[in-house]
Coordinates of C-alpha atoms in Angstrom, one line a residue:
Chain A
V1 CA 122.7 26.1 194.6
R2 CA 121.1 23.3 196.5
G3 CA 117.7 23.8 198.1
Q4 CA 116.2 26.4 195.8
P5 CA 115.4 26.0 192.1
L6 CA 117.8 27.8 189.8
P7 CA 116.5 30.3 187.2
F8 CA 114.4 28.5 184.5
A9 CA 113.9 25.6 186.9
G10 CA 111.0 25.3 189.3
L11 CA 108.1 25.0 186.9
K12 CA 104.9 25.1 188.9
L13 CA 102.7 23.6 186.1
D14 CA 101.5 20.0 186.2
R15 CA 102.9 18.7 182.8
A16 CA 100.0 16.1 182.9
D17 CA 101.9 13.9 180.4
N18 CA 99.1 11.3 180.6
L19 CA 96.8 13.8 178.7
R20 CA 99.2 14.3 175.8
A21 CA 98.5 10.9 174.3
D22 CA 94.7 11.5 174.3
P23 CA 93.8 13.5 171.1
E24 CA 90.2 14.0 172.1
R25 CA 91.0 15.3 175.5
M26 CA 93.7 17.6 174.0
A27 CA 91.2 19.0 171.5
E28 CA 88.7 19.6 174.3
L29 CA 91.3 21.4 176.4
A30 CA 92.4 23.5 173.5
G31 CA 89.0 25.1 172.9
P32 CA 88.6 28.7 171.8
D33 CA 88.6 30.0 175.4
A34 CA 91.8 28.1 176.4
R35 CA 94.6 30.2 177.6
L36 CA 97.4 31.0 175.1
L37 CA 100.8 32.4 176.0
R38 CA 101.3 35.7 174.1
L39 CA 104.6 35.8 172.2
E40 CA 106.0 37.7 169.3
G41 CA 107.9 34.9 167.6
L42 CA 109.7 33.7 170.6
I43 CA 109.9 37.0 172.4
P44 CA 107.7 37.3 175.5
R45 CA 105.3 40.2 175.6
L46 CA 105.0 41.5 179.1
G47 CA 102.2 43.6 180.5
E48 CA 102.6 46.7 182.6
D49 CA 102.6 44.4 185.6
A50 CA 105.9 42.9 184.2
C51 CA 104.1 39.5 183.9
L52 CA 103.6 37.2 180.9
Q53 CA 100.4 38.0 179.0
W54 CA 97.8 35.5 177.9
G55 CA 95.3 35.4 175.1
R56 CA 92.9 32.7 173.9
C57 CA 93.4 29.8 171.6
G58 CA 90.4 31.1 169.6
D59 CA 92.5 34.0 168.5
L60 CA 94.5 31.7 166.3
G61 CA 93.8 30.3 162.8
D62 CA 92.8 26.6 162.4
D63 CA 96.2 25.6 161.1
A64 CA 98.1 26.9 164.2
E65 CA 100.3 24.3 165.9
L66 CA 99.5 24.2 169.7
V67 CA 101.8 23.0 172.5
F68 CA 100.1 21.9 175.7
L69 CA 102.3 23.4 178.4
G70 CA 100.5 21.8 181.3
L71 CA 97.8 22.5 183.9
L72 CA 97.9 25.4 186.3
D73 CA 95.3 25.0 189.0
G74 CA 93.5 22.6 186.7
E75 CA 93.4 25.1 183.8
A76 CA 95.2 24.1 180.6
L77 CA 97.9 26.5 179.2
F78 CA 99.0 26.5 175.6
A79 CA 101.5 28.2 173.3
A80 CA 101.6 28.4 169.5
V81 CA 104.6 27.3 167.4
P82 CA 106.0 30.4 165.7
A83 CA 106.9 30.7 161.9
D84 CA 110.6 30.6 162.6
G85 CA 112.9 29.3 165.3
D86 CA 115.9 31.1 166.6
T87 CA 119.0 31.1 164.5
D88 CA 120.8 34.0 166.1
P89 CA 122.6 33.2 169.4
A90 CA 120.7 34.0 172.6
Y91 CA 123.0 36.7 173.8
T92 CA 122.2 38.9 170.8
R93 CA 118.5 38.9 171.7
R94 CA 118.3 42.1 173.7
E95 CA 114.5 42.3 173.7
T96 CA 114.2 38.8 175.1
W97 CA 116.8 39.5 177.8
A98 CA 115.2 42.8 178.8
A99 CA 111.9 40.9 179.3
L100 CA 113.5 38.0 181.2
G101 CA 115.1 40.4 183.7
Q102 CA 111.6 41.5 184.7
L103 CA 110.0 38.0 185.2
G104 CA 109.6 36.3 188.5
P105 CA 111.0 32.7 189.0
D106 CA 107.7 30.9 188.2
E107 CA 107.1 32.8 185.0
L108 CA 110.8 32.4 184.0
A109 CA 110.4 28.7 184.3
L110 CA 107.2 28.7 182.3
Y111 CA 108.5 30.9 179.5
G112 CA 111.9 28.9 179.3
G113 CA 110.3 25.5 179.0
A114 CA 107.7 26.8 176.4
R115 CA 110.4 28.6 174.4
S116 CA 112.6 25.4 174.2
V117 CA 109.7 23.3 172.8
L118 CA 108.4 26.0 170.5
D119 CA 111.8 26.6 169.0
W120 CA 112.3 22.9 168.5
H121 CA 109.0 22.6 166.6
A122 CA 109.8 25.6 164.4
R123 CA 113.2 24.0 163.4
H124 CA 111.8 20.5 162.9
R125 CA 109.0 20.9 160.4
F126 CA 110.7 18.2 158.2
C127 CA 111.7 14.6 158.9
A128 CA 115.5 14.2 159.4
R129 CA 115.2 10.6 158.2
C130 CA 113.3 11.0 154.9
G131 CA 113.0 14.8 154.3
G132 CA 109.2 14.7 154.3
P133 CA 106.9 17.1 156.2
T134 CA 106.2 16.4 159.9
R135 CA 103.2 17.3 161.9
I136 CA 102.7 18.1 165.6
A137 CA 101.5 15.2 167.8
K138 CA 100.9 14.3 171.5
G139 CA 99.9 17.8 172.5
G140 CA 103.2 19.2 171.1
W141 CA 105.6 16.8 172.8
Q142 CA 106.2 14.8 169.5
R143 CA 106.3 15.3 165.8
D144 CA 105.4 12.6 163.4
C145 CA 106.7 12.1 159.8
T146 CA 103.7 12.2 157.5
G147 CA 105.4 9.9 154.9
A148 CA 103.6 6.5 155.1
A149 CA 106.9 4.7 154.2
C150 CA 108.8 6.4 157.0
A151 CA 106.4 7.5 159.8
A152 CA 109.4 8.3 162.1
Q153 CA 108.5 9.8 165.4
H154 CA 110.6 12.8 166.7
F155 CA 110.9 14.1 170.2
P156 CA 111.9 17.5 171.6
R157 CA 115.6 17.7 171.9
V158 CA 117.5 18.4 175.2
D159 CA 121.3 18.8 174.9
P160 CA 123.3 18.0 178.0
V161 CA 126.1 20.5 178.6
T162 CA 128.8 20.2 181.3
I163 CA 129.9 23.4 183.0
M164 CA 132.7 23.2 185.6
L165 CA 134.5 24.9 188.4
V166 CA 138.1 23.8 188.0
E167 CA 140.0 24.4 191.2
H168 CA 143.8 24.4 191.9
D169 CA 145.3 25.5 195.2
G170 CA 142.3 27.6 196.2
R171 CA 142.0 29.3 192.9
L172 CA 139.3 28.9 190.2
L173 CA 139.8 28.6 186.4
L174 CA 137.5 30.9 184.4
G175 CA 137.7 31.8 180.8
R176 CA 136.2 34.2 178.3
S177 CA 134.9 33.5 174.8
P178 CA 135.6 36.2 172.2
R179 CA 131.8 36.9 172.1
F180 CA 131.5 37.7 175.8
P181 CA 131.0 41.3 176.9
E182 CA 134.3 43.1 177.8
G183 CA 135.8 42.0 181.0
S184 CA 133.4 39.0 181.5
Y185 CA 134.7 35.6 182.6
S186 CA 132.7 32.4 183.3
A187 CA 133.1 28.7 184.0
L188 CA 134.3 26.6 181.1
A189 CA 131.5 24.6 179.4
G190 CA 130.9 22.2 176.6
F191 CA 128.4 19.7 175.1
V192 CA 128.4 16.1 176.2
E193 CA 129.3 14.0 173.2
P194 CA 127.9 10.5 172.3
G195 CA 130.0 7.8 174.1
E196 CA 131.1 9.7 177.2
S197 CA 129.9 10.1 180.8
I198 CA 129.3 13.5 182.4
E199 CA 132.6 13.1 184.3
E200 CA 134.5 12.3 181.1
A201 CA 132.9 15.2 179.2
V202 CA 134.2 17.6 182.0
A203 CA 137.7 16.2 181.8
R204 CA 137.8 16.3 178.0
E205 CA 136.5 19.9 177.8
V206 CA 139.0 21.3 180.3
L207 CA 141.8 19.5 178.6
E208 CA 140.7 20.7 175.1
E209 CA 140.0 24.3 176.1
A210 CA 142.7 25.0 178.7
G211 CA 145.2 22.2 178.5
V212 CA 144.6 21.2 182.1
R213 CA 144.1 17.7 183.4
V214 CA 141.5 17.3 186.2
R215 CA 140.5 14.6 188.7
D216 CA 137.7 14.0 191.2
V217 CA 134.9 15.4 189.1
S218 CA 131.8 15.8 191.3
Y219 CA 128.3 16.9 190.5
I220 CA 126.9 20.1 191.9
A221 CA 123.5 20.9 190.3
S222 CA 121.6 21.2 187.1
Q223 CA 119.5 23.8 185.2
P224 CA 117.4 23.9 182.0
W225 CA 118.7 26.6 179.7
P226 CA 116.3 27.6 176.9
F227 CA 118.7 28.9 174.3
P228 CA 117.6 26.7 172.7
S229 CA 117.3 23.7 175.0
Q230 CA 120.4 22.8 177.0
L231 CA 120.5 20.8 180.3
M232 CA 123.3 22.6 182.1
I233 CA 125.1 20.1 184.4
A234 CA 127.3 21.9 186.9
C235 CA 130.4 20.0 188.2
H236 CA 133.5 20.7 190.3
A237 CA 136.9 19.3 189.5
H238 CA 140.5 19.5 190.9
A239 CA 143.5 20.3 188.7
D240 CA 146.9 19.1 189.7
D241 CA 148.7 21.7 187.7
D242 CA 147.9 25.4 186.9
A243 CA 149.8 25.6 183.6
L244 CA 147.4 26.6 180.9
T245 CA 147.4 25.9 177.1
I246 CA 144.5 27.9 175.8
D247 CA 142.6 26.7 172.7
E248 CA 142.3 30.1 171.0
T249 CA 139.5 28.9 168.6
E250 CA 137.3 28.5 171.7
L251 CA 138.7 31.0 174.3
E252 CA 140.1 34.4 174.2
D253 CA 141.6 34.1 177.6
A254 CA 141.5 31.8 180.7
R255 CA 142.9 32.6 184.1
W256 CA 143.0 31.4 187.7
F257 CA 141.0 33.6 190.1
T258 CA 141.3 33.8 193.9
R259 CA 138.3 33.8 196.3
D260 CA 138.7 37.5 196.9
E261 CA 138.6 38.2 193.2
V262 CA 135.5 36.0 192.7
R263 CA 133.8 37.7 195.7
D264 CA 134.7 41.2 194.3
A265 CA 133.1 40.2 190.9
L266 CA 129.9 38.9 192.5
E267 CA 129.5 41.8 194.9
N268 CA 130.6 44.8 192.8
G269 CA 129.1 44.0 189.4
A270 CA 130.4 46.4 186.7
E271 CA 132.5 48.2 189.4
S272 CA 134.5 45.0 190.2
R273 CA 138.2 45.3 189.7
S274 CA 138.7 41.6 188.9
F275 CA 136.1 40.6 186.3
R276 CA 132.5 40.8 185.3
A277 CA 130.5 37.9 186.7
P278 CA 127.9 35.9 184.6
T279 CA 124.3 37.1 184.5
P280 CA 122.0 36.1 187.4
Q281 CA 120.0 33.8 185.1
A282 CA 123.1 31.7 184.4
I283 CA 124.0 28.7 186.5
A284 CA 127.7 29.8 186.3
R285 CA 126.9 32.7 188.6
H286 CA 125.3 30.4 191.2
M287 CA 128.3 28.1 190.9
L288 CA 130.6 30.9 191.9
Q289 CA 128.4 31.8 194.8
W290 CA 128.4 28.1 195.9
W291 CA 132.2 28.0 195.7
L292 CA 132.5 31.0 197.9
E293 CA 130.1 29.5 200.5
E294 CA 131.5 26.0 200.4
E295 CA 134.5 25.5 202.6
R296 CA 136.6 22.8 200.9
Chain B
V1 CA 129.8 3.0 190.7
R2 CA 132.4 5.6 191.6
G3 CA 136.0 5.0 190.7
Q4 CA 135.8 2.8 187.7
P5 CA 134.2 3.6 184.4
L6 CA 130.8 2.0 183.9
P7 CA 130.2 -0.1 180.8
F8 CA 130.3 2.0 177.5
A9 CA 132.2 4.7 179.4
G10 CA 136.0 4.8 179.7
L11 CA 136.9 5.5 176.0
K12 CA 140.7 5.3 175.6
L13 CA 140.8 7.2 172.3
D14 CA 141.9 10.8 172.0
R15 CA 138.8 12.4 170.3
A16 CA 141.2 15.0 168.9
D17 CA 138.4 17.4 168.3
N18 CA 140.8 20.1 167.1
L19 CA 141.4 18.0 163.9
R20 CA 137.8 17.6 163.0
A21 CA 137.5 21.2 161.7
D22 CA 140.5 20.8 159.4
P23 CA 139.2 19.2 156.2
E24 CA 142.7 18.7 154.7
R25 CA 144.0 17.0 157.8
M26 CA 140.9 14.8 157.9
A27 CA 141.3 13.8 154.2
E28 CA 145.0 13.0 154.9
L29 CA 144.1 10.8 157.9
A30 CA 141.3 9.0 156.1
G31 CA 143.7 7.7 153.4
P32 CA 143.2 4.2 151.9
D33 CA 145.3 2.5 154.6
A34 CA 143.5 4.2 157.5
R35 CA 141.8 1.8 160.0
L36 CA 138.1 1.3 159.6
L37 CA 135.9 -0.4 162.1
R38 CA 134.2 -3.5 160.6
L39 CA 130.5 -3.5 161.1
E40 CA 127.5 -5.1 159.4
G41 CA 125.1 -2.2 159.5
L42 CA 125.5 -1.4 163.2
I43 CA 126.3 -4.9 164.3
P44 CA 129.9 -5.4 165.4
R45 CA 131.8 -8.2 163.7
L46 CA 134.1 -9.9 166.2
G47 CA 137.1 -12.1 165.3
E48 CA 138.0 -15.4 166.9
D49 CA 139.8 -13.4 169.6
A50 CA 136.4 -11.9 170.6
C51 CA 137.7 -8.5 169.6
L52 CA 136.4 -5.8 167.2
Q53 CA 137.7 -6.3 163.7
W54 CA 139.3 -3.6 161.6
G55 CA 139.6 -3.1 157.8
R56 CA 140.9 -0.2 155.7
C57 CA 139.2 2.9 154.5
G58 CA 140.4 2.0 151.0
D59 CA 137.9 -0.9 151.0
L60 CA 135.0 1.6 150.8
G61 CA 133.6 3.4 147.7
D62 CA 134.3 7.1 147.2
D63 CA 130.9 8.1 148.4
A64 CA 131.2 6.5 151.8
E65 CA 130.5 8.8 154.8
L66 CA 133.4 8.4 157.3
V67 CA 133.3 9.3 161.0
F68 CA 136.6 10.1 162.7
L69 CA 136.5 8.2 166.0
G70 CA 139.7 9.6 167.3
L71 CA 143.4 8.7 167.7
L72 CA 144.7 5.6 169.3
D73 CA 148.4 5.8 169.9
G74 CA 148.5 8.5 167.3
E75 CA 146.7 6.3 164.7
A76 CA 143.4 7.6 163.3
L77 CA 140.3 5.3 163.6
F78 CA 137.3 5.6 161.4
A79 CA 133.9 4.0 160.9
A80 CA 131.5 4.3 158.0
V81 CA 127.8 5.4 158.2
P82 CA 125.5 2.5 157.4
A83 CA 122.6 2.7 154.9
D84 CA 120.1 2.5 157.7
G85 CA 119.9 3.5 161.4
D86 CA 118.2 1.3 164.0
T87 CA 114.5 1.4 164.2
D88 CA 113.9 -1.7 166.3
P89 CA 114.5 -1.3 170.0
A90 CA 117.9 -2.3 171.3
Y91 CA 116.7 -5.3 173.4
T92 CA 115.5 -7.1 170.3
R93 CA 119.0 -7.0 168.7
R94 CA 120.2 -10.4 169.8
E95 CA 123.2 -10.5 167.5
T96 CA 124.4 -7.2 168.8
W97 CA 124.0 -8.2 172.5
A98 CA 125.8 -11.5 171.9
A99 CA 128.7 -9.6 170.5
L100 CA 128.7 -7.0 173.3
G101 CA 128.8 -9.7 176.0
Q102 CA 132.2 -10.8 174.6
L103 CA 133.9 -7.3 174.3
G104 CA 136.2 -6.0 177.0
P105 CA 135.6 -2.5 178.5
D106 CA 137.8 -0.5 176.1
E107 CA 136.2 -2.0 173.0
L108 CA 132.7 -1.7 174.5
A109 CA 133.3 2.1 174.9
L110 CA 134.7 2.4 171.4
Y111 CA 131.9 0.5 169.8
G112 CA 129.2 2.3 171.9
G113 CA 130.4 5.8 171.0
A114 CA 130.8 4.9 167.3
R115 CA 127.4 3.2 167.2
S116 CA 125.6 6.3 168.6
V117 CA 127.2 8.7 166.1
L118 CA 126.8 6.3 163.1
D119 CA 123.1 5.7 163.9
W120 CA 122.5 9.4 164.2
H121 CA 124.0 10.1 160.7
A122 CA 121.9 7.3 159.2
R123 CA 118.8 8.8 160.6
H124 CA 119.7 12.5 159.8
R125 CA 120.3 12.5 156.0
F126 CA 117.8 15.3 155.7
C127 CA 117.5 18.8 157.2
A128 CA 114.8 19.0 159.9
R129 CA 114.5 22.7 159.2
C130 CA 114.0 22.7 155.4
G131 CA 113.7 19.1 154.3
G132 CA 116.8 19.3 152.0
P133 CA 119.6 16.8 151.9
T134 CA 122.4 17.1 154.5
R135 CA 126.0 16.1 154.1
I136 CA 128.6 14.9 156.7
A137 CA 131.0 17.6 158.0
K138 CA 133.7 18.1 160.6
G139 CA 135.0 14.5 160.5
G140 CA 131.5 13.1 161.2
W141 CA 130.7 15.3 164.2
Q142 CA 128.3 17.6 162.3
R143 CA 125.9 17.5 159.3
D144 CA 125.3 20.5 157.1
C145 CA 122.2 21.3 155.2
T146 CA 123.1 21.6 151.5
G147 CA 120.4 24.1 150.8
A148 CA 122.0 27.5 150.2
A149 CA 118.9 29.3 151.6
C150 CA 119.0 27.2 154.8
A151 CA 122.5 26.0 155.5
A152 CA 121.5 24.8 159.0
Q153 CA 124.2 22.9 161.0
H154 CA 123.1 19.8 162.9
F155 CA 125.0 18.0 165.7
P156 CA 124.9 14.4 167.0
R157 CA 122.2 14.1 169.5
V158 CA 122.6 13.0 173.1
D159 CA 119.4 12.5 175.1
P160 CA 119.6 12.9 178.9
V161 CA 117.7 10.2 180.8
T162 CA 117.2 10.1 184.6
I163 CA 117.2 6.6 186.3
M164 CA 116.6 6.5 189.9
L165 CA 116.8 4.5 193.1
V166 CA 113.7 5.5 195.1
E167 CA 114.1 4.4 198.7
H168 CA 111.5 4.2 201.5
D169 CA 112.2 2.7 205.0
G170 CA 115.2 0.6 203.7
R171 CA 113.4 -0.7 200.7
L172 CA 113.9 0.1 197.0
L173 CA 111.2 0.8 194.4
L174 CA 111.7 -1.2 191.2
G175 CA 109.4 -1.6 188.3
R176 CA 108.9 -3.7 185.2
S177 CA 107.9 -2.7 181.7
P178 CA 105.7 -5.1 179.8
R179 CA 108.6 -5.6 177.3
F180 CA 111.1 -6.8 180.1
P181 CA 112.0 -10.5 180.2
E182 CA 109.8 -12.5 182.6
G183 CA 110.6 -11.8 186.3
S184 CA 112.9 -8.8 185.5
Y185 CA 112.7 -5.6 187.5
S186 CA 114.8 -2.4 187.2
A187 CA 115.1 1.2 188.4
L188 CA 112.4 3.6 187.0
A189 CA 113.7 5.9 184.3
G190 CA 112.6 8.6 181.9
F191 CA 113.8 11.3 179.5
V192 CA 114.6 14.8 180.8
E193 CA 112.1 17.2 179.2
P194 CA 112.8 20.7 178.1
G195 CA 112.4 23.2 181.0
E196 CA 113.3 20.9 183.9
S197 CA 116.4 20.1 185.9
I198 CA 117.7 16.6 186.5
E199 CA 116.2 16.6 190.0
E200 CA 112.8 17.8 188.7
A201 CA 112.8 15.1 186.0
V202 CA 113.4 12.4 188.7
A203 CA 110.6 13.7 190.8
R204 CA 108.2 13.9 187.9
E205 CA 109.0 10.5 186.5
V206 CA 108.5 8.8 189.8
L207 CA 105.2 10.6 190.4
E208 CA 104.0 9.8 186.9
E209 CA 104.9 6.2 186.8
A210 CA 104.4 5.1 190.4
G211 CA 102.4 7.9 192.1
V212 CA 105.1 8.4 194.7
R213 CA 106.4 11.8 195.8
V214 CA 110.2 12.0 196.4
R215 CA 112.5 14.4 198.1
D216 CA 116.3 14.8 198.5
V217 CA 117.2 13.8 195.0
S218 CA 121.0 13.2 194.8
Y219 CA 123.3 12.4 191.9
I220 CA 125.1 9.1 191.8
A221 CA 126.8 8.6 188.5
S222 CA 126.4 8.8 184.7
Q223 CA 126.8 6.5 181.7
P224 CA 126.6 6.8 177.9
W225 CA 124.0 4.2 176.6
P226 CA 124.2 3.7 172.8
F227 CA 120.7 2.5 172.0
P228 CA 120.6 5.0 170.3
S229 CA 122.4 7.7 172.3
Q230 CA 121.2 8.3 175.8
L231 CA 123.2 9.9 178.7
M232 CA 122.0 7.9 181.7
I233 CA 122.0 10.0 184.8
A234 CA 121.7 7.9 188.0
C235 CA 120.1 9.4 191.1
H236 CA 118.9 8.4 194.5
A237 CA 115.7 9.8 196.1
H238 CA 113.7 9.3 199.3
A239 CA 110.0 8.6 199.3
D240 CA 107.9 9.6 202.3
D241 CA 105.2 7.1 201.5
D242 CA 105.2 3.7 200.0
A243 CA 101.6 3.7 198.5
L244 CA 101.9 3.1 194.8
T245 CA 99.6 4.2 191.9
I246 CA 101.1 2.5 188.9
D247 CA 100.7 4.0 185.4
E248 CA 99.8 0.9 183.5
T249 CA 100.7 2.4 180.1
E250 CA 104.3 2.5 181.3
L251 CA 104.7 -0.2 183.9
E252 CA 103.3 -3.7 184.3
D253 CA 104.3 -3.7 187.9
A254 CA 106.3 -1.8 190.5
R255 CA 107.2 -3.1 194.0
W256 CA 109.4 -2.3 197.0
F257 CA 112.3 -4.7 197.5
T258 CA 114.4 -5.3 200.6
R259 CA 118.2 -5.3 200.7
D260 CA 118.0 -9.1 201.0
E261 CA 115.9 -9.4 197.9
V262 CA 118.2 -7.1 195.9
R263 CA 121.2 -9.1 197.1
D264 CA 119.5 -12.4 196.1
A265 CA 118.8 -11.0 192.6
L266 CA 122.4 -9.8 192.1
E267 CA 124.0 -12.9 193.5
N268 CA 121.8 -15.6 192.1
G269 CA 120.9 -14.4 188.6
A270 CA 118.2 -16.6 187.0
E271 CA 118.1 -18.7 190.2
S272 CA 117.1 -15.8 192.3
R273 CA 113.8 -16.1 194.2
S274 CA 113.1 -12.4 194.3
F275 CA 113.6 -11.0 190.7
R276 CA 115.9 -11.0 187.7
A277 CA 118.4 -8.1 187.9
P278 CA 119.3 -5.9 185.0
T279 CA 122.1 -6.9 182.6
P280 CA 125.7 -6.1 183.6
Q281 CA 126.0 -3.5 180.8
A282 CA 123.1 -1.4 182.3
I283 CA 123.8 1.3 184.9
A284 CA 120.8 0.0 186.8
R285 CA 122.6 -3.1 187.9
H286 CA 125.6 -1.0 189.1
M287 CA 123.1 1.3 191.0
L288 CA 121.7 -1.8 192.9
Q289 CA 125.3 -2.9 193.7
W290 CA 126.0 0.6 195.0
W291 CA 122.9 0.7 197.1
L292 CA 123.8 -2.6 198.8
E293 CA 127.4 -1.3 199.5
E294 CA 126.4 2.1 200.7
E295 CA 125.3 2.3 204.3
R296 CA 122.7 5.1 204.5

């Protein structure tokens, strides 16, 4: 987990945030020949080389909303805000996932970051404060309310989520949501709420979902997750007791797994006799790998 | 920093999130005699005992929007959404800060969490997706769009912010924003953007604001910050070089400080000959303390 960027992290672009606030420079960069990420809505369109495809900003109408993704070798990259954001959950998006499975790490990071911002724009065309229309600003890293009496500024949202390895006596607590594929288990997770630290969010989530009290919460790693825009914060925690009280509105099942069972799941995929491990794009899978490697 | 909750963390309430989704139970708990946090807008009203004051839900009109804060010794606590959210920055709110200086840690956590959610409601009375009115839902932990064609659900926002101790050769990089009180310096900080990890956000912010490249970013601690609703994520990083290129749109100055200078600032307050340290409520001050205590 430490050392190499996790999937969706490791963006190679220079975000060049100093250019965003300069409308003239932005207009100059977004000329008709500027590179534009090819998407169908939010679905990436890959070429035969299994790479992201690029068009030109000139292909778009004048009313297109453009997001400045950053500079790659000095060249500006853009993407256009789609008509609609995503309302269906990520795991139902088979076309998107098929494409993601083909992308290398650099393109995965580029697509993920673009997707989060584009989806946010598509779902924030109005001002939450006054209900008036908003317009894109600062190269796509802001939206401004157009109502003179309000003029609120809005910024792309990032939602911090804790995801945790809970350990007791050498075993790990994993759970399955009713919407998981059959046999799949993963680390418990939940959004950080206003008024709590990361460590408190971890303890609250585990208590709510599995009825287990934890101590010694420690940070492992973090990952951006673009469905739509989470910051996954991976932690480890110790449980003093292994008795479970499962919140059945959240989890279908939760169980303690041994190192052998976790290893079996990671090594044998669908053939595993213990459980189906999370997808390679998910930080949860890397956390399990880390747990096996870490001698504690 | 580790071991004891930071200011605004350490909430003693049971958030009882399982009750939020039960409208009948919520209505029952929010009866006329239920306890209601006394606020003037978002400003806490303290009694002569320097404690938060409580009224009754029955004091409010029928159209008041109530947030269920949680259970304290089995008793439900509520707060009402004010007419307006905060638009002025936190540091200009002298009345609020005077009150916060008097509160003990438990009440600081209770007020901070309540403030974040209340402010979010006041600034989200409309649907960002369609512009239609929203209404409070799930005991104040959600807002629903009232438009039948949209029906979007919205959740209280928490914005992850990185704040970092950048170290080079035993000295620490601190900066001052033009809006800081005279002589004040603090740790550099910035919002996590979509598409980046915590560690990447730290490196990007330091490079943008001070022109310094960092390595070996490590997590220290986290804190909820209710102005309006940040999750402060404290990190440490090493710089290989101490040459600074300051972004003057963000910082008025940035400098390297020795341990003696940091100690002087923490111990001598306004009398310090080096700089004025951050307020005790800010995680930045606790990070400086931690740096002095940690032998690295």
